[in-house]
Amino acid sequence: MFEKILIANRGEIALRVVRAAREMGIATVAVHSTADSDAMHVRMADESVCIGPPSGAQSYLSVPAIIAACEVTGAEAIHPGYGFLSENAGFVQVVEDHDLTFIGPTAEHIRIMGDKITAKDTMKKLGVPCVPGSDGGVATLEEAKRLGEEMGYPVIIKATAGGGGRGMKVAQNAGEMEKAFLTARAEGKSNFGNDEVYIEKYLTTPRHIEIQVFGDGKGRAVHLGERDCSLQRRHQKVFEEAPGPAISAEERAAIGKTCADAVARINYTGAGTIEFLYENGEFYFIEMNTRLQVEHPVTEAIFGVDLVREQIRVASGMEMSFQQEDLTINGHSIEVRINAEKLPNFAPCPGRITQYHAPGGLGVRMDSALYDGYSIPPYYDSLIGKLIVHGRDRPEALARLNRALGELIVDGVDTTVPLFHALLQEEDVLTGNYNIHWLEHWLETNLGDG
Ligand code: MV4
């Protein structure tokens, strides 16, 4: 096992990793920008190293600065958290070249899943159900139009280097194909330096269901069920839950096994998420994320496992601490993302926290790096906390969420808390009757957003 690890991240996720490491008796090194000298992750880690000026590009994304911080502190491994360098295959290669360990998958797995055409082709060959569409890339407008006729409209054109909603365009009919195809290609080129695109049948009212997988890198893998993350605004999740209210135990077992077998076959290491659209009782693969996700705590709550601890274990060459048959679901969990944002338009709202009080009690977890008097810097994303509740069933989790939101005090900045109070009044939220378009429609109707 490692004696010391470096955490190449900030905020609540850096703190999350410090906590797992400390319980394992592993020392931690925080890195930080000059804007984060007073950040909680710096205070909580055993050591810290300032790695650059405020901008992410010159600090949390600076590969030489992070490698140097490992060298001066003697850290043996790097946990990337999410965002920043967590899915950067080039970074993983540099880490390995310096005889350090990346706490995550191999550069090769990150590269495969980062190219969406290769990811889909790989998953299809592994028996994972995919959205019907082009076999690989589509090079010409003529081919795109032929596929549109063949598949039937609407279709969606996606940049292979995109993902998370960037570089996608819908064509409702043949007349919209030229513009959609050329725009998706141009966006791929300008945003990612890659103009390759592929085409899929456009699913109109799916849910976003993602399966948590975990591999030991030696051909063993498990699944930890699904999360329903359909409540999103502009591809930013705001409310996530596990298990998914629309998924049966039989469906979970079947798609879970398919996913676990797939990642076992490729010797996948560590935590991964296989994203699906779910419509009319069918799962359709869209993307795989090769990192620990923001919403991992809802899975931890219902399975009673520490996913960061497991990541560190398998990165050090140890076995996972569980097998598939050890993993059973207990109750229901919901996470809401507390962002420093001003409604109705979700404008970032950095500033000084004049008062902070975290909720507590049975079944309540608050993952946050906030404290009284902390100043939220304007340079990074606006997530300032995650409130995660756990109950014996969904109604109990919803009641607990309502209760915990009532206890939470975040003064000095605007937050997304009022949104959650409002959502908990909605019948569709209370019954789990929503899809990927529900929230944007609700925001338009109720807040005039969009
Ligand atoms: C789709 C789709 C409908 N049909 N693909 C958006 C993010 C990226 N991960 C994939 N996305 C979508 N792909 C097909 N064939 C609809 C979306 C989509 C979406 C997916 C998940 C959650 C929210 C979404 C919001 C808009 C569109």
GROMACS .gro file of C-alpha atoms and ligand atoms in nm:
model
  477
    1MET     CA    1   0.000   0.000   0.000
    2PHE     CA    2   0.108   0.357  -0.064
    3GLU     CA    3   0.244   0.562   0.226
    4LYS     CA    4   0.167   0.898   0.069
    5ILE     CA    5  -0.054   1.015  -0.217
    6LEU     CA    6  -0.100   1.349  -0.390
    7ILE     CA    7  -0.444   1.486  -0.469
    8ALA     CA    8  -0.451   1.677  -0.798
    9ASN     CA    9  -0.778   1.857  -0.732
   10ARG     CA   10  -0.955   2.105  -0.503
   11GLY     CA   11  -1.282   2.161  -0.319
   12GLU     CA   12  -1.512   1.891  -0.188
   13ILE     CA   13  -1.360   1.610  -0.396
   14ALA     CA   14  -1.008   1.681  -0.269
   15LEU     CA   15  -1.145   1.663   0.085
   16ARG     CA   16  -1.328   1.340  -0.004
   17VAL     CA   17  -0.998   1.180  -0.106
   18VAL     CA   18  -0.818   1.309   0.207
   19ARG     CA   19  -1.086   1.138   0.419
   20ALA     CA   20  -1.052   0.800   0.247
   21ALA     CA   21  -0.673   0.813   0.260
   22ARG     CA   22  -0.665   0.906   0.628
   23GLU     CA   23  -0.886   0.612   0.722
   24MET     CA   24  -0.638   0.389   0.535
   25GLY     CA   25  -0.337   0.538   0.719
   26ILE     CA   26  -0.207   0.703   0.402
   27ALA     CA   27  -0.055   1.052   0.420
   28THR     CA   28  -0.190   1.314   0.180
   29VAL     CA   29  -0.039   1.600  -0.018
   30ALA     CA   30  -0.272   1.878  -0.131
   31VAL     CA   31  -0.177   2.096  -0.425
   32HIS     CA   32  -0.330   2.439  -0.467
   33SER     CA   33  -0.326   2.759  -0.665
   34THR     CA   34  -0.248   3.095  -0.504
   35ALA     CA   35  -0.627   3.156  -0.499
   36ASP     CA   36  -0.675   2.847  -0.279
   37SER     CA   37  -0.418   2.905  -0.004
   38ASP     CA   38  -0.701   2.923   0.251
   39ALA     CA   39  -0.901   2.633   0.105
   40MET     CA   40  -1.023   2.355   0.332
   41HIS     CA   41  -0.853   2.080   0.130
   42VAL     CA   42  -0.519   2.249   0.199
   43ARG     CA   43  -0.593   2.266   0.572
   44MET     CA   44  -0.710   1.907   0.595
   45ALA     CA   45  -0.425   1.742   0.402
   46ASP     CA   46  -0.103   1.646   0.582
   47GLU     CA   47   0.111   1.864   0.352
   48SER     CA   48   0.049   2.112   0.077
   49VAL     CA   49   0.233   2.256  -0.220
   50CYS     CA   50   0.143   2.576  -0.405
   51ILE     CA   51   0.163   2.490  -0.775
   52GLY     CA   52   0.076   2.812  -0.954
   53PRO     CA   53  -0.143   3.116  -1.013
   54PRO     CA   54  -0.525   3.108  -0.995
   55SER     CA   55  -0.611   2.996  -1.346
   56GLY     CA   56  -0.674   2.623  -1.368
   57ALA     CA   57  -0.454   2.599  -1.676
   58GLN     CA   58  -0.154   2.720  -1.475
   59SER     CA   59  -0.224   2.521  -1.157
   60TYR     CA   60  -0.458   2.219  -1.134
   61LEU     CA   61  -0.398   2.143  -1.503
   62SER     CA   62  -0.021   2.199  -1.493
   63VAL     CA   63   0.136   1.858  -1.547
   64PRO     CA   64   0.497   1.966  -1.473
   65ALA     CA   65   0.391   2.143  -1.151
   66ILE     CA   66   0.201   1.837  -1.028
   67ILE     CA   67   0.482   1.594  -1.112
   68ALA     CA   68   0.730   1.826  -0.938
   69ALA     CA   69   0.505   1.837  -0.630
   70CYS     CA   70   0.520   1.455  -0.616
   71GLU     CA   71   0.897   1.464  -0.643
   72VAL     CA   72   0.950   1.718  -0.364
   73THR     CA   73   0.705   1.549  -0.123
   74GLY     CA   74   0.775   1.185  -0.206
   75ALA     CA   75   0.413   1.110  -0.295
   76GLU     CA   76   0.393   0.776  -0.477
   77ALA     CA   77   0.053   0.805  -0.642
   78ILE     CA   78  -0.185   1.071  -0.770
   79HIS     CA   79  -0.561   1.081  -0.723
   80PRO     CA   80  -0.710   1.309  -0.993
   81GLY     CA   81  -1.065   1.351  -0.854
   82TYR     CA   82  -1.305   1.451  -1.132
   83GLY     CA   83  -1.258   1.718  -1.399
   84PHE     CA   84  -0.910   1.873  -1.442
   85LEU     CA   85  -0.664   1.593  -1.538
   86SER     CA   86  -0.888   1.299  -1.446
   87GLU     CA   87  -0.953   1.185  -1.805
   88ASN     CA   88  -0.634   1.307  -1.969
   89ALA     CA   89  -0.451   1.010  -2.123
   90GLY     CA   90  -0.138   1.219  -2.189
   91PHE     CA   91  -0.115   1.304  -1.819
   92VAL     CA   92  -0.149   0.938  -1.718
   93GLN     CA   93   0.135   0.854  -1.958
   94VAL     CA   94   0.360   1.119  -1.798
   95VAL     CA   95   0.270   0.992  -1.448
   96GLU     CA   96   0.371   0.638  -1.547
   97ASP     CA   97   0.690   0.762  -1.716
   98HIS     CA   98   0.792   0.915  -1.380
   99ASP     CA   99   0.736   0.583  -1.199
  100LEU     CA  100   0.436   0.725  -1.019
  101THR     CA  101   0.095   0.557  -1.000
  102PHE     CA  102  -0.222   0.711  -1.141
  103ILE     CA  103  -0.517   0.620  -0.919
  104GLY     CA  104  -0.750   0.536  -1.206
  105PRO     CA  105  -0.760   0.349  -1.535
  106THR     CA  106  -0.475   0.311  -1.785
  107ALA     CA  107  -0.394   0.578  -2.045
  108GLU     CA  108  -0.515   0.329  -2.308
  109HIS     CA  109  -0.861   0.288  -2.150
  110ILE     CA  110  -0.897   0.665  -2.113
  111ARG     CA  111  -0.798   0.710  -2.479
  112ILE     CA  112  -1.044   0.447  -2.602
  113MET     CA  113  -1.339   0.593  -2.411
  114GLY     CA  114  -1.240   0.953  -2.490
  115ASP     CA  115  -1.299   0.890  -2.860
  116LYS     CA  116  -1.673   0.828  -2.872
  117ILE     CA  117  -1.669   0.629  -3.198
  118THR     CA  118  -1.399   0.395  -3.063
  119ALA     CA  119  -1.582   0.372  -2.729
  120LYS     CA  120  -1.909   0.274  -2.898
  121ASP     CA  121  -1.738   0.026  -3.129
  122THR     CA  122  -1.559  -0.130  -2.830
  123MET     CA  123  -1.877  -0.156  -2.624
  124LYS     CA  124  -2.076  -0.299  -2.915
  125LYS     CA  125  -1.815  -0.574  -2.963
  126LEU     CA  126  -1.835  -0.645  -2.588
  127GLY     CA  127  -2.210  -0.707  -2.613
  128VAL     CA  128  -2.328  -0.376  -2.464
  129PRO     CA  129  -2.652  -0.252  -2.629
  130CYS     CA  130  -2.595   0.071  -2.824
  131VAL     CA  131  -2.813   0.338  -2.988
  132PRO     CA  132  -2.880   0.234  -3.352
  133GLY     CA  133  -2.671   0.445  -3.587
  134SER     CA  134  -2.375   0.470  -3.821
  135ASP     CA  135  -2.111   0.200  -3.814
  136GLY     CA  136  -1.820   0.424  -3.713
  137GLY     CA  137  -1.763   0.772  -3.856
  138VAL     CA  138  -1.963   0.943  -4.129
  139ALA     CA  139  -1.733   1.125  -4.372
  140THR     CA  140  -1.968   1.294  -4.617
  141LEU     CA  141  -2.300   1.477  -4.620
  142GLU     CA  142  -2.427   1.229  -4.882
  143GLU     CA  143  -2.361   0.937  -4.649
  144ALA     CA  144  -2.526   1.126  -4.361
  145LYS     CA  145  -2.839   1.188  -4.571
  146ARG     CA  146  -2.851   0.825  -4.684
  147LEU     CA  147  -2.833   0.712  -4.318
  148GLY     CA  148  -3.104   0.959  -4.220
  149GLU     CA  149  -3.342   0.808  -4.478
  150GLU     CA  150  -3.244   0.454  -4.381
  151MET     CA  151  -3.283   0.503  -4.002
  152GLY     CA  152  -3.567   0.750  -4.013
  153TYR     CA  153  -3.566   1.098  -3.858
  154PRO     CA  154  -3.499   1.248  -3.612
  155VAL     CA  155  -3.128   1.169  -3.592
  156ILE     CA  156  -2.844   1.319  -3.390
  157ILE     CA  157  -2.497   1.400  -3.524
  158LYS     CA  158  -2.222   1.380  -3.261
  159ALA     CA  159  -1.854   1.479  -3.269
  160THR     CA  160  -1.639   1.177  -3.181
  161ALA     CA  161  -1.418   1.395  -2.960
  162GLY     CA  162  -1.720   1.557  -2.791
  163GLY     CA  163  -1.919   1.411  -2.507
  164GLY     CA  164  -2.115   1.551  -2.218
  165GLY     CA  165  -2.337   1.731  -2.469
  166ARG     CA  166  -2.068   1.924  -2.656
  167GLY     CA  167  -2.059   1.903  -3.037
  168MET     CA  168  -2.403   1.744  -3.092
  169LYS     CA  169  -2.676   1.853  -3.333
  170VAL     CA  170  -3.024   1.711  -3.395
  171ALA     CA  171  -3.175   1.689  -3.744
  172GLN     CA  172  -3.555   1.656  -3.726
  173ASN     CA  173  -3.588   1.587  -4.099
  174ALA     CA  174  -3.386   1.562  -4.423
  175GLY     CA  175  -3.405   1.940  -4.466
  176GLU     CA  176  -3.216   1.994  -4.139
  177MET     CA  177  -2.942   1.742  -4.214
  178GLU     CA  178  -2.697   1.964  -4.403
  179LYS     CA  179  -2.682   2.233  -4.135
  180ALA     CA  180  -2.670   1.980  -3.846
  181PHE     CA  181  -2.397   1.772  -4.009
  182LEU     CA  182  -2.177   2.067  -4.103
  183THR     CA  183  -2.225   2.238  -3.764
  184ALA     CA  184  -2.140   1.923  -3.563
  185ARG     CA  185  -1.829   1.875  -3.778
  186ALA     CA  186  -1.722   2.240  -3.745
  187GLU     CA  187  -1.773   2.234  -3.366
  188GLY     CA  188  -1.571   1.913  -3.339
  189LYS     CA  189  -1.292   2.076  -3.540
  190SER     CA  190  -1.287   2.406  -3.350
  191ASN     CA  191  -1.344   2.272  -2.997
  192PHE     CA  192  -1.144   1.949  -3.009
  193GLY     CA  193  -0.932   1.968  -3.325
  194ASN     CA  194  -1.118   1.662  -3.461
  195ASP     CA  195  -1.393   1.691  -3.723
  196GLU     CA  196  -1.495   1.324  -3.722
  197VAL     CA  197  -1.866   1.274  -3.651
  198TYR     CA  198  -2.110   0.983  -3.615
  199ILE     CA  199  -2.486   0.955  -3.640
  200GLU     CA  200  -2.748   0.798  -3.414
  201LYS     CA  201  -3.122   0.764  -3.407
  202TYR     CA  202  -3.240   1.051  -3.182
  203LEU     CA  203  -3.429   0.922  -2.877
  204THR     CA  204  -3.688   1.184  -2.788
  205THR     CA  205  -3.782   1.120  -2.423
  206PRO     CA  206  -3.522   0.897  -2.255
  207ARG     CA  207  -3.393   0.889  -1.901
  208HIS     CA  208  -3.020   0.920  -1.830
  209ILE     CA  209  -2.927   0.600  -1.647
  210GLU     CA  210  -2.564   0.528  -1.565
  211ILE     CA  211  -2.416   0.205  -1.436
  212GLN     CA  212  -2.131   0.219  -1.183
  213VAL     CA  213  -1.864  -0.039  -1.260
  214PHE     CA  214  -1.542  -0.124  -1.081
  215GLY     CA  215  -1.253  -0.337  -1.207
  216ASP     CA  216  -0.931  -0.470  -1.051
  217GLY     CA  217  -0.727  -0.445  -1.373
  218LYS     CA  218  -0.677  -0.824  -1.368
  219GLY     CA  219  -0.996  -0.933  -1.537
  220ARG     CA  220  -1.235  -0.914  -1.242
  221ALA     CA  221  -1.509  -0.653  -1.229
  222VAL     CA  222  -1.837  -0.580  -1.055
  223HIS     CA  223  -2.128  -0.342  -1.104
  224LEU     CA  224  -2.289  -0.128  -0.836
  225GLY     CA  225  -2.625  -0.071  -0.996
  226GLU     CA  226  -2.747   0.245  -1.160
  227ARG     CA  227  -2.801   0.612  -1.090
  228ASP     CA  228  -3.080   0.811  -1.252
  229CYS     CA  229  -2.932   1.149  -1.343
  230SER     CA  230  -3.207   1.270  -1.576
  231LEU     CA  231  -3.265   1.599  -1.393
  232GLN     CA  232  -3.013   1.821  -1.571
  233ARG     CA  233  -2.982   2.175  -1.700
  234ARG     CA  234  -2.759   2.234  -2.002
  235HIS     CA  235  -2.584   1.899  -1.942
  236GLN     CA  236  -2.512   1.988  -1.578
  237LYS     CA  237  -2.669   1.738  -1.341
  238VAL     CA  238  -2.849   1.891  -1.044
  239PHE     CA  239  -3.031   1.599  -0.874
  240GLU     CA  240  -2.920   1.234  -0.882
  241GLU     CA  241  -3.060   0.923  -0.721
  242ALA     CA  242  -2.998   0.552  -0.673
  243PRO     CA  243  -3.159   0.317  -0.737
  244GLY     CA  244  -3.332   0.459  -1.044
  245PRO     CA  245  -3.706   0.489  -0.978
  246ALA     CA  246  -3.789   0.339  -1.320
  247ILE     CA  247  -3.550   0.040  -1.310
  248SER     CA  248  -3.657  -0.304  -1.187
  249ALA     CA  249  -3.434  -0.549  -1.001
  250GLU     CA  250  -3.435  -0.776  -1.308
  251GLU     CA  251  -3.331  -0.496  -1.543
  252ARG     CA  252  -3.057  -0.389  -1.299
  253ALA     CA  253  -2.916  -0.740  -1.271
  254ALA     CA  254  -2.915  -0.789  -1.650
  255ILE     CA  255  -2.763  -0.455  -1.759
  256GLY     CA  256  -2.528  -0.462  -1.459
  257LYS     CA  257  -2.392  -0.802  -1.556
  258THR     CA  258  -2.349  -0.693  -1.918
  259CYS     CA  259  -2.147  -0.391  -1.801
  260ALA     CA  260  -1.938  -0.579  -1.544
  261ASP     CA  261  -1.855  -0.851  -1.798
  262ALA     CA  262  -1.759  -0.589  -2.058
  263VAL     CA  263  -1.513  -0.405  -1.833
  264ALA     CA  264  -1.376  -0.735  -1.697
  265ARG     CA  265  -1.295  -0.842  -2.055
  266ILE     CA  266  -1.084  -0.529  -2.115
  267ASN     CA  267  -0.909  -0.556  -1.774
  268TYR     CA  268  -1.046  -0.219  -1.670
  269THR     CA  269  -0.895  -0.074  -1.348
  270GLY     CA  270  -1.085   0.120  -1.086
  271ALA     CA  271  -1.410   0.315  -1.101
  272GLY     CA  272  -1.597   0.374  -1.425
  273THR     CA  273  -1.943   0.477  -1.532
  274ILE     CA  274  -2.125   0.342  -1.836
  275GLU     CA  275  -2.387   0.594  -1.949
  276PHE     CA  276  -2.710   0.487  -2.113
  277LEU     CA  277  -3.024   0.641  -2.245
  278TYR     CA  278  -3.323   0.439  -2.120
  279GLU     CA  279  -3.648   0.450  -2.313
  280ASN     CA  280  -3.943   0.205  -2.337
  281GLY     CA  281  -3.765  -0.051  -2.120
  282GLU     CA  282  -3.445  -0.059  -2.330
  283PHE     CA  283  -3.090   0.056  -2.249
  284TYR     CA  284  -2.881   0.228  -2.518
  285PHE     CA  285  -2.508   0.294  -2.449
  286ILE     CA  286  -2.392   0.651  -2.519
  287GLU     CA  287  -2.058   0.710  -2.341
  288MET     CA  288  -1.825   0.574  -2.075
  289ASN     CA  289  -1.667   0.799  -1.813
  290THR     CA  290  -1.331   0.672  -1.689
  291ARG     CA  291  -1.333   0.860  -1.359
  292LEU     CA  292  -1.498   0.877  -1.020
  293GLN     CA  293  -1.809   1.088  -1.070
  294VAL     CA  294  -1.949   1.378  -0.871
  295GLU     CA  295  -2.258   1.173  -0.785
  296HIS     CA  296  -2.070   0.862  -0.662
  297PRO     CA  297  -2.196   0.911  -0.301
  298VAL     CA  298  -2.551   0.793  -0.382
  299THR     CA  299  -2.402   0.460  -0.490
  300GLU     CA  300  -2.183   0.452  -0.177
  301ALA     CA  301  -2.490   0.514   0.038
  302ILE     CA  302  -2.703   0.227  -0.094
  303PHE     CA  303  -2.418  -0.025  -0.120
  304GLY     CA  304  -2.232   0.081   0.196
  305VAL     CA  305  -1.893   0.093   0.024
  306ASP     CA  306  -1.618   0.357   0.001
  307LEU     CA  307  -1.539   0.388  -0.370
  308VAL     CA  308  -1.232   0.608  -0.316
  309ARG     CA  309  -1.086   0.351  -0.076
  310GLU     CA  310  -1.139   0.084  -0.342
  311GLN     CA  311  -0.975   0.302  -0.607
  312ILE     CA  312  -0.668   0.341  -0.388
  313ARG     CA  313  -0.661  -0.034  -0.308
  314VAL     CA  314  -0.666  -0.152  -0.668
  315ALA     CA  315  -0.421   0.118  -0.780
  316SER     CA  316  -0.174  -0.021  -0.523
  317GLY     CA  317  -0.220  -0.373  -0.663
  318MET     CA  318  -0.455  -0.503  -0.392
  319GLU     CA  319  -0.780  -0.686  -0.449
  320MET     CA  320  -1.115  -0.512  -0.432
  321SER     CA  321  -1.265  -0.559  -0.085
  322PHE     CA  322  -1.590  -0.704  -0.228
  323GLN     CA  323  -1.721  -0.938  -0.496
  324GLN     CA  324  -2.050  -0.909  -0.685
  325GLU     CA  325  -2.238  -1.134  -0.442
  326ASP     CA  326  -2.136  -0.911  -0.147
  327LEU     CA  327  -2.306  -0.610  -0.309
  328THR     CA  328  -2.669  -0.567  -0.209
  329ILE     CA  329  -2.881  -0.255  -0.217
  330ASN     CA  330  -2.999  -0.101   0.106
  331GLY     CA  331  -3.266   0.169   0.071
  332HIS     CA  332  -3.260   0.478  -0.147
  333SER     CA  333  -3.023   0.774  -0.180
  334ILE     CA  334  -3.055   1.120  -0.337
  335GLU     CA  335  -2.788   1.384  -0.400
  336VAL     CA  336  -2.850   1.749  -0.478
  337ARG     CA  337  -2.573   1.975  -0.604
  338ILE     CA  338  -2.538   2.299  -0.410
  339ASN     CA  339  -2.388   2.551  -0.653
  340ALA     CA  340  -2.297   2.913  -0.584
  341GLU     CA  341  -2.532   3.035  -0.855
  342LYS     CA  342  -2.806   3.291  -0.880
  343LEU     CA  343  -3.147   3.181  -1.006
  344PRO     CA  344  -3.322   3.200  -1.246
  345ASN     CA  345  -3.028   3.196  -1.484
  346PHE     CA  346  -2.776   3.002  -1.274
  347ALA     CA  347  -2.521   3.283  -1.304
  348PRO     CA  348  -2.205   3.202  -1.104
  349CYS     CA  349  -2.211   3.378  -0.768
  350PRO     CA  350  -1.867   3.368  -0.603
  351GLY     CA  351  -1.808   3.563  -0.281
  352ARG     CA  352  -1.761   3.541   0.093
  353ILE     CA  353  -1.958   3.290   0.302
  354THR     CA  354  -2.074   3.486   0.607
  355GLN     CA  355  -2.240   3.189   0.771
  356TYR     CA  356  -2.227   2.814   0.703
  357HIS     CA  357  -2.409   2.540   0.887
  358ALA     CA  358  -2.412   2.184   0.752
  359PRO     CA  359  -2.717   1.966   0.813
  360GLY     CA  360  -2.673   1.639   1.001
  361GLY     CA  361  -2.857   1.357   1.166
  362LEU     CA  362  -2.951   1.009   1.051
  363GLY     CA  363  -2.898   0.943   0.682
  364VAL     CA  364  -2.747   1.283   0.598
  365ARG     CA  365  -2.405   1.340   0.440
  366MET     CA  366  -2.277   1.684   0.342
  367ASP     CA  367  -1.967   1.678   0.121
  368SER     CA  368  -1.840   2.034   0.110
  369ALA     CA  369  -1.520   2.230   0.158
  370LEU     CA  370  -1.707   2.539   0.287
  371TYR     CA  371  -1.650   2.706   0.625
  372ASP     CA  372  -1.758   3.028   0.794
  373GLY     CA  373  -1.573   3.321   0.639
  374TYR     CA  374  -1.448   3.127   0.335
  375SER     CA  375  -1.432   3.322   0.011
  376ILE     CA  376  -1.541   3.123  -0.296
  377PRO     CA  377  -1.291   3.219  -0.568
  378PRO     CA  378  -1.431   3.310  -0.912
  379TYR     CA  379  -1.186   3.093  -1.110
  380TYR     CA  380  -1.333   2.744  -1.079
  381ASP     CA  381  -1.669   2.572  -1.115
  382SER     CA  382  -1.957   2.673  -0.894
  383LEU     CA  383  -2.015   2.344  -0.706
  384ILE     CA  384  -1.974   2.426  -0.336
  385GLY     CA  385  -2.135   2.124  -0.178
  386LYS     CA  386  -2.326   1.804  -0.227
  387LEU     CA  387  -2.606   1.710   0.008
  388ILE     CA  388  -2.661   1.336   0.005
  389VAL     CA  389  -2.945   1.168   0.194
  390HIS     CA  390  -3.017   0.803   0.252
  391GLY     CA  391  -3.346   0.647   0.362
  392ARG     CA  392  -3.502   0.302   0.379
  393ASP     CA  393  -3.706   0.383   0.071
  394ARG     CA  394  -3.759   0.670  -0.173
  395PRO     CA  395  -4.030   0.852   0.024
  396GLU     CA  396  -3.810   0.846   0.335
  397ALA     CA  397  -3.513   0.979   0.136
  398LEU     CA  398  -3.729   1.262  -0.005
  399ALA     CA  399  -3.858   1.356   0.342
  400ARG     CA  400  -3.502   1.350   0.476
  401LEU     CA  401  -3.382   1.568   0.188
  402ASN     CA  402  -3.653   1.821   0.264
  403ARG     CA  403  -3.560   1.819   0.633
  404ALA     CA  404  -3.184   1.848   0.566
  405LEU     CA  405  -3.228   2.134   0.316
  406GLY     CA  406  -3.418   2.315   0.589
  407GLU     CA  407  -3.123   2.284   0.827
  408LEU     CA  408  -2.861   2.396   0.576
  409ILE     CA  409  -2.739   2.753   0.610
  410VAL     CA  410  -2.520   2.906   0.336
  411ASP     CA  411  -2.525   3.286   0.374
  412GLY     CA  412  -2.338   3.548   0.173
  413VAL     CA  413  -2.387   3.403  -0.175
  414ASP     CA  414  -2.684   3.283  -0.378
  415THR     CA  415  -2.717   2.907  -0.413
  416THR     CA  416  -2.929   2.644  -0.587
  417VAL     CA  417  -3.097   2.552  -0.253
  418PRO     CA  418  -3.426   2.734  -0.338
  419LEU     CA  419  -3.450   2.526  -0.656
  420PHE     CA  420  -3.452   2.205  -0.451
  421HIS     CA  421  -3.716   2.335  -0.209
  422ALA     CA  422  -3.932   2.409  -0.515
  423LEU     CA  423  -3.863   2.074  -0.685
  424LEU     CA  424  -3.967   1.888  -0.369
  425GLN     CA  425  -4.315   2.038  -0.416
  426GLU     CA  426  -4.351   1.881  -0.761
  427GLU     CA  427  -4.562   1.568  -0.803
  428ASP     CA  428  -4.338   1.440  -1.086
  429VAL     CA  429  -4.028   1.467  -0.864
  430LEU     CA  430  -4.209   1.299  -0.574
  431THR     CA  431  -4.316   1.008  -0.798
  432GLY     CA  432  -3.996   0.986  -1.005
  433ASN     CA  433  -4.186   1.068  -1.322
  434TYR     CA  434  -3.923   1.258  -1.523
  435ASN     CA  435  -3.691   1.230  -1.824
  436ILE     CA  436  -3.390   1.426  -1.955
  437HIS     CA  437  -3.608   1.717  -2.069
  438TRP     CA  438  -3.824   1.751  -1.757
  439LEU     CA  439  -3.609   2.004  -1.567
  440GLU     CA  440  -3.545   2.240  -1.857
  441HIS     CA  441  -3.916   2.243  -1.932
  442TRP     CA  442  -3.996   2.308  -1.564
  443LEU     CA  443  -3.740   2.591  -1.542
  444GLU     CA  444  -3.886   2.756  -1.851
  445THR     CA  445  -4.240   2.729  -1.716
  446ASN     CA  446  -4.165   2.827  -1.356
  447LEU     CA  447  -3.861   3.056  -1.370
  448GLY     CA  448  -3.868   3.178  -1.729
  449ASP     CA  449  -3.518   3.030  -1.773
  450GLY     CA  450  -3.390   2.955  -2.126
  451MV4     C1  451  -2.853   1.149  -2.721
  451MV4     C2  452  -2.984   1.196  -2.699
  451MV4     C3  453  -3.085   1.139  -2.773
  451MV4     N1  454  -3.059   1.044  -2.864
  451MV4     N2  455  -2.830   1.054  -2.814
  451MV4     C4  456  -2.635   1.455  -2.426
  451MV4     C5  457  -2.510   1.439  -2.349
  451MV4     C6  458  -2.439   1.325  -2.409
  451MV4     N3  459  -2.385   1.243  -2.304
  451MV4     C7  460  -2.540   1.253  -2.490
  451MV4     N4  461  -2.657   1.334  -2.493
  451MV4     C8  462  -2.767   1.293  -2.558
  451MV4     N5  463  -2.749   1.198  -2.652
  451MV4     C9  464  -2.932   1.004  -2.883
  451MV4     N6  465  -2.907   0.911  -2.975
  451MV4    C10  466  -3.005   1.295  -2.601
  451MV4    C11  467  -2.896   1.345  -2.532
  451MV4    C12  468  -2.928   1.446  -2.434
  451MV4    C13  469  -2.914   1.421  -2.298
  451MV4    C14  470  -2.865   1.300  -2.250
  451MV4    C15  471  -2.851   1.278  -2.117
  451MV4    C16  472  -2.890   1.374  -2.026
  451MV4    C17  473  -2.939   1.495  -2.069
  451MV4    C18  474  -2.952   1.521  -2.205
  451MV4    C19  475  -3.002   1.641  -2.247
  451MV4    C20  476  -3.014   1.666  -2.381
  451MV4    C21  477  -2.977   1.569  -2.474
   0.00000   0.00000   0.00000
